[in-house]
mmCIF file with all atom_site columns, C-alpha atoms in Angstrom:
data_model
loop_
_atom_site.group_PDB
_atom_site.id
_atom_site.type_symbol
_atom_site.label_atom_id
_atom_site.label_alt_id
_atom_site.label_comp_id
_atom_site.label_asym_id
_atom_site.label_entity_id
_atom_site.label_seq_id
_atom_site.pdbx_PDB_ins_code
_atom_site.Cartn_x
_atom_site.Cartn_y
_atom_site.Cartn_z
_atom_site.occupancy
_atom_site.B_iso_or_equiv
_atom_site.pdbx_formal_charge
_atom_site.auth_seq_id
_atom_site.auth_comp_id
_atom_site.auth_asym_id
_atom_site.auth_atom_id
_atom_site.pdbx_PDB_model_num
ATOM 1   C CA . UNK A 1 1   ? 89.540 107.454 -0.026 1.00 57.00 ? 1   UNK A CA 1
ATOM 2   C CA . UNK A 1 2   ? 86.558 106.255 1.556  1.00 77.00 ? 2   UNK A CA 1
ATOM 3   C CA . UNK A 1 3   ? 83.037 106.361 2.194  1.00 85.00 ? 3   UNK A CA 1
ATOM 4   C CA . UNK A 1 4   ? 80.647 107.312 4.599  1.00 84.00 ? 4   UNK A CA 1
ATOM 5   C CA . UNK A 1 5   ? 77.465 105.251 6.119  1.00 89.00 ? 5   UNK A CA 1
ATOM 6   C CA . UNK A 1 6   ? 74.839 108.067 5.852  1.00 90.00 ? 6   UNK A CA 1
ATOM 7   C CA . UNK A 1 7   ? 71.445 106.301 5.352  1.00 93.00 ? 7   UNK A CA 1
ATOM 8   C CA . UNK A 1 8   ? 70.154 103.249 6.550  1.00 93.00 ? 8   UNK A CA 1
ATOM 9   C CA . UNK A 1 9   ? 67.063 102.756 4.262  1.00 94.00 ? 9   UNK A CA 1
ATOM 10  C CA . UNK A 1 10  ? 63.937 100.495 5.139  1.00 91.00 ? 10  UNK A CA 1
ATOM 11  C CA . UNK A 1 11  ? 61.183 99.177  2.875  1.00 90.00 ? 11  UNK A CA 1
ATOM 12  C CA . UNK A 1 12  ? 57.799 99.248  4.516  1.00 89.00 ? 12  UNK A CA 1
ATOM 13  C CA . UNK A 1 13  ? 53.856 99.987  3.846  1.00 89.00 ? 13  UNK A CA 1
ATOM 14  C CA . UNK A 1 14  ? 53.442 103.105 5.813  1.00 91.00 ? 14  UNK A CA 1
ATOM 15  C CA . UNK A 1 15  ? 56.408 105.319 5.827  1.00 94.00 ? 15  UNK A CA 1
ATOM 16  C CA . UNK A 1 16  ? 54.810 107.805 7.764  1.00 94.00 ? 16  UNK A CA 1
ATOM 17  C CA . UNK A 1 17  ? 53.329 105.651 10.255 1.00 93.00 ? 17  UNK A CA 1
ATOM 18  C CA . UNK A 1 18  ? 56.815 103.694 10.875 1.00 93.00 ? 18  UNK A CA 1
ATOM 19  C CA . UNK A 1 19  ? 58.969 107.244 10.823 1.00 95.00 ? 19  UNK A CA 1
ATOM 20  C CA . UNK A 1 20  ? 56.369 109.087 12.879 1.00 96.00 ? 20  UNK A CA 1
ATOM 21  C CA . UNK A 1 21  ? 57.383 105.658 15.640 1.00 95.00 ? 21  UNK A CA 1
ATOM 22  C CA . UNK A 1 22  ? 60.726 105.742 14.972 1.00 95.00 ? 22  UNK A CA 1
ATOM 23  C CA . UNK A 1 23  ? 60.940 110.073 15.536 1.00 97.00 ? 23  UNK A CA 1
ATOM 24  C CA . UNK A 1 24  ? 59.327 109.399 19.098 1.00 95.00 ? 24  UNK A CA 1
ATOM 25  C CA . UNK A 1 25  ? 61.454 106.436 20.048 1.00 95.00 ? 25  UNK A CA 1
ATOM 26  C CA . UNK A 1 26  ? 64.859 108.405 19.247 1.00 95.00 ? 26  UNK A CA 1
ATOM 27  C CA . UNK A 1 27  ? 63.932 111.754 19.297 1.00 95.00 ? 27  UNK A CA 1
ATOM 28  C CA . UNK A 1 28  ? 64.509 112.640 15.553 1.00 96.00 ? 28  UNK A CA 1
ATOM 29  C CA . UNK A 1 29  ? 62.753 115.063 13.482 1.00 97.00 ? 29  UNK A CA 1
ATOM 30  C CA . UNK A 1 30  ? 61.396 114.655 9.683  1.00 98.00 ? 30  UNK A CA 1
ATOM 31  C CA . UNK A 1 31  ? 64.436 116.325 7.485  1.00 96.00 ? 31  UNK A CA 1
ATOM 32  C CA . UNK A 1 32  ? 62.878 115.406 4.114  1.00 96.00 ? 32  UNK A CA 1
ATOM 33  C CA . UNK A 1 33  ? 59.823 113.811 3.053  1.00 97.00 ? 33  UNK A CA 1
ATOM 34  C CA . UNK A 1 34  ? 58.472 112.989 -0.884 1.00 96.00 ? 34  UNK A CA 1
ATOM 35  C CA . UNK A 1 35  ? 55.438 110.706 -2.048 1.00 95.00 ? 35  UNK A CA 1
ATOM 36  C CA . UNK A 1 36  ? 56.327 107.075 -0.563 1.00 95.00 ? 36  UNK A CA 1
ATOM 37  C CA . UNK A 1 37  ? 59.580 108.169 1.491  1.00 97.00 ? 37  UNK A CA 1
ATOM 38  C CA . UNK A 1 38  ? 60.073 109.728 4.920  1.00 98.00 ? 38  UNK A CA 1
ATOM 39  C CA . UNK A 1 39  ? 64.056 110.419 6.186  1.00 97.00 ? 39  UNK A CA 1
ATOM 40  C CA . UNK A 1 40  ? 64.257 111.248 9.836  1.00 97.00 ? 40  UNK A CA 1
ATOM 41  C CA . UNK A 1 41  ? 67.267 111.940 11.499 1.00 96.00 ? 41  UNK A CA 1
ATOM 42  C CA . UNK A 1 42  ? 68.884 113.735 14.786 1.00 94.00 ? 42  UNK A CA 1
ATOM 43  C CA . UNK A 1 43  ? 70.664 116.326 12.133 1.00 88.00 ? 43  UNK A CA 1
ATOM 44  C CA . UNK A 1 44  ? 69.950 117.708 8.480  1.00 85.00 ? 44  UNK A CA 1
ATOM 45  C CA . UNK A 1 45  ? 72.821 116.196 6.402  1.00 81.00 ? 45  UNK A CA 1
ATOM 46  C CA . UNK A 1 46  ? 74.766 118.553 4.229  1.00 84.00 ? 46  UNK A CA 1
ATOM 47  C CA . UNK A 1 47  ? 77.190 117.157 1.660  1.00 85.00 ? 47  UNK A CA 1
ATOM 48  C CA . UNK A 1 48  ? 80.211 119.154 3.492  1.00 89.00 ? 48  UNK A CA 1
ATOM 49  C CA . UNK A 1 49  ? 79.038 118.292 7.014  1.00 84.00 ? 49  UNK A CA 1
ATOM 50  C CA . UNK A 1 50  ? 78.762 114.600 5.605  1.00 82.00 ? 50  UNK A CA 1
ATOM 51  C CA . UNK A 1 51  ? 82.873 114.923 3.563  1.00 84.00 ? 51  UNK A CA 1
ATOM 52  C CA . UNK A 1 52  ? 84.156 116.640 6.604  1.00 87.00 ? 52  UNK A CA 1
ATOM 53  C CA . UNK A 1 53  ? 83.500 113.898 9.319  1.00 84.00 ? 53  UNK A CA 1
ATOM 54  C CA . UNK A 1 54  ? 81.116 111.104 10.263 1.00 85.00 ? 54  UNK A CA 1
ATOM 55  C CA . UNK A 1 55  ? 77.788 111.615 11.530 1.00 87.00 ? 55  UNK A CA 1
ATOM 56  C CA . UNK A 1 56  ? 75.039 109.365 12.463 1.00 90.00 ? 56  UNK A CA 1
ATOM 57  C CA . UNK A 1 57  ? 72.854 107.855 9.703  1.00 92.00 ? 57  UNK A CA 1
ATOM 58  C CA . UNK A 1 58  ? 69.839 108.930 8.961  1.00 95.00 ? 58  UNK A CA 1
ATOM 59  C CA . UNK A 1 59  ? 66.593 106.508 8.505  1.00 96.00 ? 59  UNK A CA 1
ATOM 60  C CA . UNK A 1 60  ? 64.750 106.721 5.262  1.00 96.00 ? 60  UNK A CA 1
ATOM 61  C CA . UNK A 1 61  ? 61.494 104.590 5.038  1.00 95.00 ? 61  UNK A CA 1
ATOM 62  C CA . UNK A 1 62  ? 60.448 103.818 1.509  1.00 95.00 ? 62  UNK A CA 1
ATOM 63  C CA . UNK A 1 63  ? 56.937 102.437 0.611  1.00 94.00 ? 63  UNK A CA 1
ATOM 64  C CA . UNK A 1 64  ? 56.905 98.938  -0.894 1.00 90.00 ? 64  UNK A CA 1
ATOM 65  C CA . UNK A 1 65  ? 53.763 97.243  -2.114 1.00 85.00 ? 65  UNK A CA 1
ATOM 66  C CA . UNK A 1 66  ? 55.215 93.840  -1.708 1.00 79.00 ? 66  UNK A CA 1
ATOM 67  C CA . UNK A 1 67  ? 55.412 92.076  1.964  1.00 72.00 ? 67  UNK A CA 1
ATOM 68  C CA . UNK A 1 68  ? 58.160 90.822  3.618  1.00 69.00 ? 68  UNK A CA 1
ATOM 69  C CA . UNK A 1 69  ? 58.957 87.365  2.216  1.00 69.00 ? 69  UNK A CA 1
ATOM 70  C CA . UNK A 1 70  ? 62.122 86.182  4.607  1.00 68.00 ? 70  UNK A CA 1
ATOM 71  C CA . UNK A 1 71  ? 63.784 87.056  7.933  1.00 67.00 ? 71  UNK A CA 1
ATOM 72  C CA . UNK A 1 72  ? 64.921 90.154  8.315  1.00 69.00 ? 72  UNK A CA 1
ATOM 73  C CA . UNK A 1 73  ? 68.635 90.285  8.548  1.00 69.00 ? 73  UNK A CA 1
ATOM 74  C CA . UNK A 1 74  ? 68.693 93.854  10.055 1.00 78.00 ? 74  UNK A CA 1
ATOM 75  C CA . UNK A 1 75  ? 67.496 95.144  13.288 1.00 82.00 ? 75  UNK A CA 1
ATOM 76  C CA . UNK A 1 76  ? 67.951 98.038  15.396 1.00 86.00 ? 76  UNK A CA 1
ATOM 77  C CA . UNK A 1 77  ? 69.148 98.081  18.637 1.00 88.00 ? 77  UNK A CA 1
ATOM 78  C CA . UNK A 1 78  ? 68.334 100.851 21.155 1.00 89.00 ? 78  UNK A CA 1
ATOM 79  C CA . UNK A 1 79  ? 69.359 101.802 24.335 1.00 89.00 ? 79  UNK A CA 1
ATOM 80  C CA . UNK A 1 80  ? 67.336 103.920 26.721 1.00 91.00 ? 80  UNK A CA 1
ATOM 81  C CA . UNK A 1 81  ? 69.668 106.965 28.079 1.00 90.00 ? 81  UNK A CA 1
ATOM 82  C CA . UNK A 1 82  ? 67.272 108.787 30.826 1.00 89.00 ? 82  UNK A CA 1
ATOM 83  C CA . UNK A 1 83  ? 65.252 105.663 32.191 1.00 86.00 ? 83  UNK A CA 1
ATOM 84  C CA . UNK A 1 84  ? 65.789 101.888 33.032 1.00 89.00 ? 84  UNK A CA 1
ATOM 85  C CA . UNK A 1 85  ? 65.191 99.640  30.687 1.00 89.00 ? 85  UNK A CA 1
ATOM 86  C CA . UNK A 1 86  ? 61.770 98.474  31.809 1.00 91.00 ? 86  UNK A CA 1
ATOM 87  C CA . UNK A 1 87  ? 60.644 102.434 31.941 1.00 93.00 ? 87  UNK A CA 1
ATOM 88  C CA . UNK A 1 88  ? 61.786 102.628 28.652 1.00 93.00 ? 88  UNK A CA 1
ATOM 89  C CA . UNK A 1 89  ? 60.263 99.371  27.426 1.00 93.00 ? 89  UNK A CA 1
ATOM 90  C CA . UNK A 1 90  ? 56.537 100.679 29.173 1.00 95.00 ? 90  UNK A CA 1
ATOM 91  C CA . UNK A 1 91  ? 57.178 104.101 26.897 1.00 93.00 ? 91  UNK A CA 1
ATOM 92  C CA . UNK A 1 92  ? 57.949 102.021 23.536 1.00 94.00 ? 92  UNK A CA 1
ATOM 93  C CA . UNK A 1 93  ? 55.116 99.806  24.295 1.00 95.00 ? 93  UNK A CA 1
ATOM 94  C CA . UNK A 1 94  ? 52.649 102.781 24.698 1.00 94.00 ? 94  UNK A CA 1
ATOM 95  C CA . UNK A 1 95  ? 53.794 104.040 21.148 1.00 93.00 ? 95  UNK A CA 1
ATOM 96  C CA . UNK A 1 96  ? 52.294 101.027 19.821 1.00 92.00 ? 96  UNK A CA 1
ATOM 97  C CA . UNK A 1 97  ? 55.584 98.124  20.170 1.00 92.00 ? 97  UNK A CA 1
ATOM 98  C CA . UNK A 1 98  ? 54.949 95.106  20.727 1.00 91.00 ? 98  UNK A CA 1
ATOM 99  C CA . UNK A 1 99  ? 56.835 92.392  22.902 1.00 90.00 ? 99  UNK A CA 1
ATOM 100 C CA . UNK A 1 100 ? 58.238 89.508  20.813 1.00 87.00 ? 100 UNK A CA 1
ATOM 101 C CA . UNK A 1 101 ? 59.843 86.425  21.248 1.00 83.00 ? 101 UNK A CA 1
ATOM 102 C CA . UNK A 1 102 ? 62.903 85.251  18.847 1.00 82.00 ? 102 UNK A CA 1
ATOM 103 C CA . UNK A 1 103 ? 64.117 82.081  21.469 1.00 83.00 ? 103 UNK A CA 1
ATOM 104 C CA . UNK A 1 104 ? 65.907 84.785  23.418 1.00 85.00 ? 104 UNK A CA 1
ATOM 105 C CA . UNK A 1 105 ? 64.938 83.273  26.635 1.00 82.00 ? 105 UNK A CA 1
ATOM 106 C CA . UNK A 1 106 ? 63.722 84.866  30.254 1.00 81.00 ? 106 UNK A CA 1
ATOM 107 C CA . UNK A 1 107 ? 67.381 85.371  31.458 1.00 85.00 ? 107 UNK A CA 1
ATOM 108 C CA . UNK A 1 108 ? 68.517 88.285  29.020 1.00 86.00 ? 108 UNK A CA 1
ATOM 109 C CA . UNK A 1 109 ? 68.833 91.852  30.430 1.00 84.00 ? 109 UNK A CA 1
ATOM 110 C CA . UNK A 1 110 ? 67.929 93.081  26.957 1.00 88.00 ? 110 UNK A CA 1
ATOM 111 C CA . UNK A 1 111 ? 64.027 92.563  25.262 1.00 90.00 ? 111 UNK A CA 1
ATOM 112 C CA . UNK A 1 112 ? 62.823 92.022  21.857 1.00 90.00 ? 112 UNK A CA 1
ATOM 113 C CA . UNK A 1 113 ? 59.777 94.260  20.457 1.00 90.00 ? 113 UNK A CA 1
ATOM 114 C CA . UNK A 1 114 ? 58.721 94.770  17.113 1.00 88.00 ? 114 UNK A CA 1
ATOM 115 C CA . UNK A 1 115 ? 57.645 98.308  15.993 1.00 87.00 ? 115 UNK A CA 1
ATOM 116 C CA . UNK A 1 116 ? 53.729 98.887  15.311 1.00 82.00 ? 116 UNK A CA 1
ATOM 117 C CA . UNK A 1 117 ? 53.893 98.978  11.138 1.00 71.00 ? 117 UNK A CA 1
ATOM 118 C CA . UNK A 1 118 ? 55.422 95.701  11.058 1.00 61.00 ? 118 UNK A CA 1
ATOM 119 C CA . UNK A 1 119 ? 54.654 93.351  14.033 1.00 52.00 ? 119 UNK A CA 1
ATOM 120 C CA . UNK A 1 120 ? 57.308 91.285  12.641 1.00 50.00 ? 120 UNK A CA 1
ATOM 121 C CA . UNK A 1 121 ? 60.147 93.663  12.401 1.00 52.00 ? 121 UNK A CA 1
ATOM 122 C CA . UNK A 1 122 ? 62.251 93.411  15.706 1.00 51.00 ? 122 UNK A CA 1
ATOM 123 C CA . UNK A 1 123 ? 64.312 96.118  17.316 1.00 52.00 ? 123 UNK A CA 1
#
């Protein structure tokens, strides 16, 4: 017997705004919405699909009142599929992301960015 990775939950102040941003970044859609919670994904999960095979996890943004107290221990890595890294960085900046420095240095072929809802959240 095994378990499946089905959702990644993210505590945040504005689930709607964060879900809208990540839908644009990942070409996802809203698949569930309730008070203080928005779930997005590339597919609509069913019990049968989850039991049959590993599917891409969904992202669930949950509203919480408190701010973040410590450094994030998790970040999302994304890779452009139909543009250069520079082109994708420009697209994400246009969606409201910002560049951020976590000590990565200038000689990297990747870029660290923060989403528009929580400027100290890196992806």
